[in-house]
Amino acid sequence: MAVDVRWATTEEATALAVMLCEVAVHYQQPPLDADRALSAAQKWLGQESPAYPHFALAFVDGEVCGLASVAIAHPGIDLERLLFLKDLFVRENARNAGIGRALIGFLAGHCLREGIGRIDLTTEDWNEGALRFYDGLGAERHGQKIFLRLSGETLKAIATKS
């Protein structure tokens, strides 16, 4: 099975929207409205800089089957940038077929070509499949950071005090 991984362009907005809807279901979020997801995908892909793409999509036989959502951060260790992997998602019917590995390989190749020193990521402590996957890749677990979030009313309150 050949996996085609590429940075998403505006032409792949529909494929990205499909994946966004499936990610929401997987993470037990309220289902996304397909039109709203498509609108968001079109907007995001239209705003992306070619230097810093944010969505990689994996296709098998022309059908989208995986998504990686990333951000590039400055500076990393020794003034090298880092790639933060926000989400790696493979459709349920395509899991354990090398799609996730193909996405990570694509991102690793991008990092090497662009002088990006590392890939950082998080996963939920309950997501045993993801933990096994990343352990199998040789990912190092780092316990020296605590994941924090500012959102909702807290975010509004902070913004109004600035």
PDB file of C-alpha atoms in Angstrom:
ATOM      1  CA  MET A   1       0.000   0.000   0.000  1.00  0.00           C
ATOM      2  CA  ALA A   2       1.482   3.324  -1.084  1.00  0.00           C
ATOM      3  CA  VAL A   3       0.868   6.245   1.243  1.00  0.00           C
ATOM      4  CA  ASP A   4       1.042   9.728  -0.278  1.00  0.00           C
ATOM      5  CA  VAL A   5       1.765  12.369   2.380  1.00  0.00           C
ATOM      6  CA  ARG A   6       1.830  16.037   1.439  1.00  0.00           C
ATOM      7  CA  TRP A   7       1.260  19.478   2.864  1.00  0.00           C
ATOM      8  CA  ALA A   8      -2.392  20.416   2.511  1.00  0.00           C
ATOM      9  CA  THR A   9      -3.212  23.125   0.007  1.00  0.00           C
ATOM     10  CA  THR A  10      -6.456  24.998  -0.616  1.00  0.00           C
ATOM     11  CA  GLU A  11      -7.390  22.220  -3.089  1.00  0.00           C
ATOM     12  CA  GLU A  12      -7.462  19.754  -0.149  1.00  0.00           C
ATOM     13  CA  ALA A  13      -9.822  21.805   2.038  1.00  0.00           C
ATOM     14  CA  THR A  14     -12.588  19.198   1.707  1.00  0.00           C
ATOM     15  CA  ALA A  15     -10.224  16.396   2.732  1.00  0.00           C
ATOM     16  CA  LEU A  16      -9.018  18.434   5.709  1.00  0.00           C
ATOM     17  CA  ALA A  17     -12.618  19.154   6.737  1.00  0.00           C
ATOM     18  CA  VAL A  18     -13.432  15.421   6.664  1.00  0.00           C
ATOM     19  CA  MET A  19     -10.480  14.737   8.948  1.00  0.00           C
ATOM     20  CA  LEU A  20     -11.386  17.578  11.328  1.00  0.00           C
ATOM     21  CA  CYS A  21     -14.879  16.131  11.736  1.00  0.00           C
ATOM     22  CA  GLU A  22     -13.482  12.670  12.483  1.00  0.00           C
ATOM     23  CA  VAL A  23     -10.947  14.049  14.963  1.00  0.00           C
ATOM     24  CA  ALA A  24     -13.776  15.714  16.919  1.00  0.00           C
ATOM     25  CA  VAL A  25     -15.685  12.422  17.131  1.00  0.00           C
ATOM     26  CA  HIS A  26     -12.554  10.502  18.139  1.00  0.00           C
ATOM     27  CA  TYR A  27     -11.872  12.895  21.010  1.00  0.00           C
ATOM     28  CA  GLN A  28     -15.518  12.683  22.108  1.00  0.00           C
ATOM     29  CA  GLN A  29     -16.255  16.299  21.221  1.00  0.00           C
ATOM     30  CA  PRO A  30     -19.632  17.401  19.901  1.00  0.00           C
ATOM     31  CA  PRO A  31     -19.843  16.536  16.187  1.00  0.00           C
ATOM     32  CA  LEU A  32     -18.705  19.352  13.923  1.00  0.00           C
ATOM     33  CA  ASP A  33     -21.017  20.741  11.288  1.00  0.00           C
ATOM     34  CA  ALA A  34     -19.452  19.685   7.950  1.00  0.00           C
ATOM     35  CA  ASP A  35     -20.047  23.097   6.324  1.00  0.00           C
ATOM     36  CA  ARG A  36     -18.464  24.883   9.276  1.00  0.00           C
ATOM     37  CA  ALA A  37     -15.460  22.526   9.159  1.00  0.00           C
ATOM     38  CA  LEU A  38     -15.071  23.141   5.414  1.00  0.00           C
ATOM     39  CA  SER A  39     -15.253  26.905   5.913  1.00  0.00           C
ATOM     40  CA  ALA A  40     -12.580  26.740   8.618  1.00  0.00           C
ATOM     41  CA  ALA A  41     -10.360  24.499   6.467  1.00  0.00           C
ATOM     42  CA  GLN A  42     -10.646  26.859   3.497  1.00  0.00           C
ATOM     43  CA  LYS A  43      -9.826  29.854   5.687  1.00  0.00           C
ATOM     44  CA  TRP A  44      -6.854  28.213   7.379  1.00  0.00           C
ATOM     45  CA  LEU A  45      -5.379  26.813   4.194  1.00  0.00           C
ATOM     46  CA  GLY A  46      -5.844  30.137   2.447  1.00  0.00           C
ATOM     47  CA  GLN A  47      -3.900  31.906   5.193  1.00  0.00           C
ATOM     48  CA  GLU A  48      -1.020  29.451   5.495  1.00  0.00           C
ATOM     49  CA  SER A  49       2.448  30.584   4.524  1.00  0.00           C
ATOM     50  CA  PRO A  50       4.227  28.229   2.132  1.00  0.00           C
ATOM     51  CA  ALA A  51       7.252  28.481   4.439  1.00  0.00           C
ATOM     52  CA  TYR A  52       5.307  27.150   7.430  1.00  0.00           C
ATOM     53  CA  PRO A  53       2.548  24.751   6.403  1.00  0.00           C
ATOM     54  CA  HIS A  54       0.375  23.559   9.263  1.00  0.00           C
ATOM     55  CA  PHE A  55      -1.472  20.494   7.977  1.00  0.00           C
ATOM     56  CA  ALA A  56      -0.041  17.370   6.412  1.00  0.00           C
ATOM     57  CA  LEU A  57      -2.509  14.906   4.931  1.00  0.00           C
ATOM     58  CA  ALA A  58      -1.981  11.231   4.121  1.00  0.00           C
ATOM     59  CA  PHE A  59      -3.792   9.652   1.190  1.00  0.00           C
ATOM     60  CA  VAL A  60      -4.117   6.038   0.086  1.00  0.00           C
ATOM     61  CA  ASP A  61      -5.540   5.464  -3.389  1.00  0.00           C
ATOM     62  CA  GLY A  62      -6.705   9.089  -3.439  1.00  0.00           C
ATOM     63  CA  GLU A  63      -8.675   8.806  -0.186  1.00  0.00           C
ATOM     64  CA  VAL A  64      -7.639  10.889   2.820  1.00  0.00           C
ATOM     65  CA  CYS A  65      -6.766   8.656   5.744  1.00  0.00           C
ATOM     66  CA  GLY A  66      -4.495  10.667   8.064  1.00  0.00           C
ATOM     67  CA  LEU A  67      -3.782  14.141   9.371  1.00  0.00           C
ATOM     68  CA  ALA A  68      -0.911  15.845  11.150  1.00  0.00           C
ATOM     69  CA  SER A  69      -1.484  19.339  12.510  1.00  0.00           C
ATOM     70  CA  VAL A  70       1.758  21.139  13.318  1.00  0.00           C
ATOM     71  CA  ALA A  71       3.270  24.481  14.273  1.00  0.00           C
ATOM     72  CA  ILE A  72       6.836  25.715  13.960  1.00  0.00           C
ATOM     73  CA  ALA A  73       8.226  27.470  17.030  1.00  0.00           C
ATOM     74  CA  HIS A  74      11.267  29.744  17.412  1.00  0.00           C
ATOM     75  CA  PRO A  75      13.775  29.350  18.966  1.00  0.00           C
ATOM     76  CA  GLY A  76      14.392  25.795  20.004  1.00  0.00           C
ATOM     77  CA  ILE A  77      17.535  24.371  21.564  1.00  0.00           C
ATOM     78  CA  ASP A  78      20.727  25.922  20.155  1.00  0.00           C
ATOM     79  CA  LEU A  79      18.618  28.393  18.160  1.00  0.00           C
ATOM     80  CA  GLU A  80      17.137  25.583  16.073  1.00  0.00           C
ATOM     81  CA  ARG A  81      13.429  25.789  15.448  1.00  0.00           C
ATOM     82  CA  LEU A  82      11.159  23.016  16.659  1.00  0.00           C
ATOM     83  CA  LEU A  83       8.095  21.450  15.128  1.00  0.00           C
ATOM     84  CA  PHE A  84       5.225  21.000  17.572  1.00  0.00           C
ATOM     85  CA  LEU A  85       2.918  18.167  16.589  1.00  0.00           C
ATOM     86  CA  LYS A  86      -0.508  19.253  17.840  1.00  0.00           C
ATOM     87  CA  ASP A  87      -2.470  16.313  16.430  1.00  0.00           C
ATOM     88  CA  LEU A  88      -1.664  13.101  14.626  1.00  0.00           C
ATOM     89  CA  PHE A  89      -4.808  11.293  13.592  1.00  0.00           C
ATOM     90  CA  VAL A  90      -5.441   8.248  11.408  1.00  0.00           C
ATOM     91  CA  ARG A  91      -8.927   7.180  10.418  1.00  0.00           C
ATOM     92  CA  GLU A  92     -10.047   4.105  12.309  1.00  0.00           C
ATOM     93  CA  ASN A  93     -10.294   1.906   9.209  1.00  0.00           C
ATOM     94  CA  ALA A  94      -6.702   2.801   8.244  1.00  0.00           C
ATOM     95  CA  ARG A  95      -4.975   2.290  11.597  1.00  0.00           C
ATOM     96  CA  ASN A  96      -2.053  -0.105  11.952  1.00  0.00           C
ATOM     97  CA  ALA A  97      -1.308   0.156   8.238  1.00  0.00           C
ATOM     98  CA  GLY A  98       1.705   2.480   8.400  1.00  0.00           C
ATOM     99  CA  ILE A  99      -0.197   5.754   7.932  1.00  0.00           C
ATOM    100  CA  GLY A 100       0.948   7.301  11.227  1.00  0.00           C
ATOM    101  CA  ARG A 101       4.529   6.224  10.569  1.00  0.00           C
ATOM    102  CA  ALA A 102       4.341   7.727   7.064  1.00  0.00           C
ATOM    103  CA  LEU A 103       3.083  11.041   8.502  1.00  0.00           C
ATOM    104  CA  ILE A 104       5.832  11.148  11.142  1.00  0.00           C
ATOM    105  CA  GLY A 105       8.434  10.209   8.519  1.00  0.00           C
ATOM    106  CA  PHE A 106       7.207  13.046   6.298  1.00  0.00           C
ATOM    107  CA  LEU A 107       7.462  15.509   9.190  1.00  0.00           C
ATOM    108  CA  ALA A 108      10.922  14.222  10.186  1.00  0.00           C
ATOM    109  CA  GLY A 109      12.131  14.657   6.607  1.00  0.00           C
ATOM    110  CA  HIS A 110      10.755  18.195   6.558  1.00  0.00           C
ATOM    111  CA  CYS A 111      12.603  18.946   9.797  1.00  0.00           C
ATOM    112  CA  LEU A 112      15.895  17.668   8.425  1.00  0.00           C
ATOM    113  CA  ARG A 113      15.539  19.623   5.169  1.00  0.00           C
ATOM    114  CA  GLU A 114      14.572  22.858   6.931  1.00  0.00           C
ATOM    115  CA  GLY A 115      17.030  22.790   9.827  1.00  0.00           C
ATOM    116  CA  ILE A 116      14.349  22.109  12.436  1.00  0.00           C
ATOM    117  CA  GLY A 117      16.008  20.396  15.391  1.00  0.00           C
ATOM    118  CA  ARG A 118      13.226  18.337  16.928  1.00  0.00           C
ATOM    119  CA  ILE A 119       9.584  17.338  17.039  1.00  0.00           C
ATOM    120  CA  ASP A 120       7.768  17.911  20.324  1.00  0.00           C
ATOM    121  CA  LEU A 121       4.318  16.515  21.024  1.00  0.00           C
ATOM    122  CA  THR A 122       1.877  15.586  23.734  1.00  0.00           C
ATOM    123  CA  THR A 123      -0.692  12.850  24.021  1.00  0.00           C
ATOM    124  CA  GLU A 124      -3.316  12.035  26.587  1.00  0.00           C
ATOM    125  CA  ASP A 125      -2.211   9.702  29.374  1.00  0.00           C
ATOM    126  CA  TRP A 126      -5.226   7.482  28.640  1.00  0.00           C
ATOM    127  CA  ASN A 127      -4.418   7.084  24.935  1.00  0.00           C
ATOM    128  CA  GLU A 128      -2.604   3.753  25.153  1.00  0.00           C
ATOM    129  CA  GLY A 129      -2.552   3.270  21.377  1.00  0.00           C
ATOM    130  CA  ALA A 130      -0.784   6.601  20.860  1.00  0.00           C
ATOM    131  CA  LEU A 131       1.654   5.904  23.682  1.00  0.00           C
ATOM    132  CA  ARG A 132       2.538   2.497  22.163  1.00  0.00           C
ATOM    133  CA  PHE A 133       2.928   4.104  18.733  1.00  0.00           C
ATOM    134  CA  TYR A 134       5.295   6.843  19.956  1.00  0.00           C
ATOM    135  CA  ASP A 135       7.231   4.390  22.160  1.00  0.00           C
ATOM    136  CA  GLY A 136       7.658   2.180  19.080  1.00  0.00           C
ATOM    137  CA  LEU A 137       9.134   5.124  17.192  1.00  0.00           C
ATOM    138  CA  GLY A 138      11.641   5.663  19.993  1.00  0.00           C
ATOM    139  CA  ALA A 139      10.108   8.864  21.346  1.00  0.00           C
ATOM    140  CA  GLU A 140      11.558   9.952  24.665  1.00  0.00           C
ATOM    141  CA  ARG A 141       9.130  10.717  27.460  1.00  0.00           C
ATOM    142  CA  HIS A 142       9.946  13.968  29.212  1.00  0.00           C
ATOM    143  CA  GLY A 143       8.366  14.585  32.571  1.00  0.00           C
ATOM    144  CA  GLN A 144       9.896  17.953  33.254  1.00  0.00           C
ATOM    145  CA  LYS A 145       7.010  19.978  31.830  1.00  0.00           C
ATOM    146  CA  ILE A 146       3.407  20.378  32.901  1.00  0.00           C
ATOM    147  CA  PHE A 147       0.777  20.985  30.269  1.00  0.00           C
ATOM    148  CA  LEU A 148      -1.273  24.105  31.039  1.00  0.00           C
ATOM    149  CA  ARG A 149      -4.112  25.831  29.199  1.00  0.00           C
ATOM    150  CA  LEU A 150      -5.662  29.299  29.186  1.00  0.00           C
ATOM    151  CA  SER A 151      -9.097  29.286  27.562  1.00  0.00           C
ATOM    152  CA  GLY A 152     -12.715  30.367  27.836  1.00  0.00           C
ATOM    153  CA  GLU A 153     -13.533  32.873  30.542  1.00  0.00           C
ATOM    154  CA  THR A 154      -9.959  32.888  31.842  1.00  0.00           C
ATOM    155  CA  LEU A 155      -8.675  33.883  28.412  1.00  0.00           C
ATOM    156  CA  LYS A 156     -11.272  36.668  28.227  1.00  0.00           C
ATOM    157  CA  ALA A 157     -10.391  37.912  31.691  1.00  0.00           C
ATOM    158  CA  ILE A 158      -6.691  38.053  30.890  1.00  0.00           C
ATOM    159  CA  ALA A 159      -7.323  39.861  27.603  1.00  0.00           C
ATOM    160  CA  THR A 160      -9.419  42.555  29.279  1.00  0.00           C
ATOM    161  CA  LYS A 161      -6.700  43.239  31.885  1.00  0.00           C
ATOM    162  CA  SER A 162      -4.031  43.961  29.255  1.00  0.00           C
TER     163      SER A 162
END
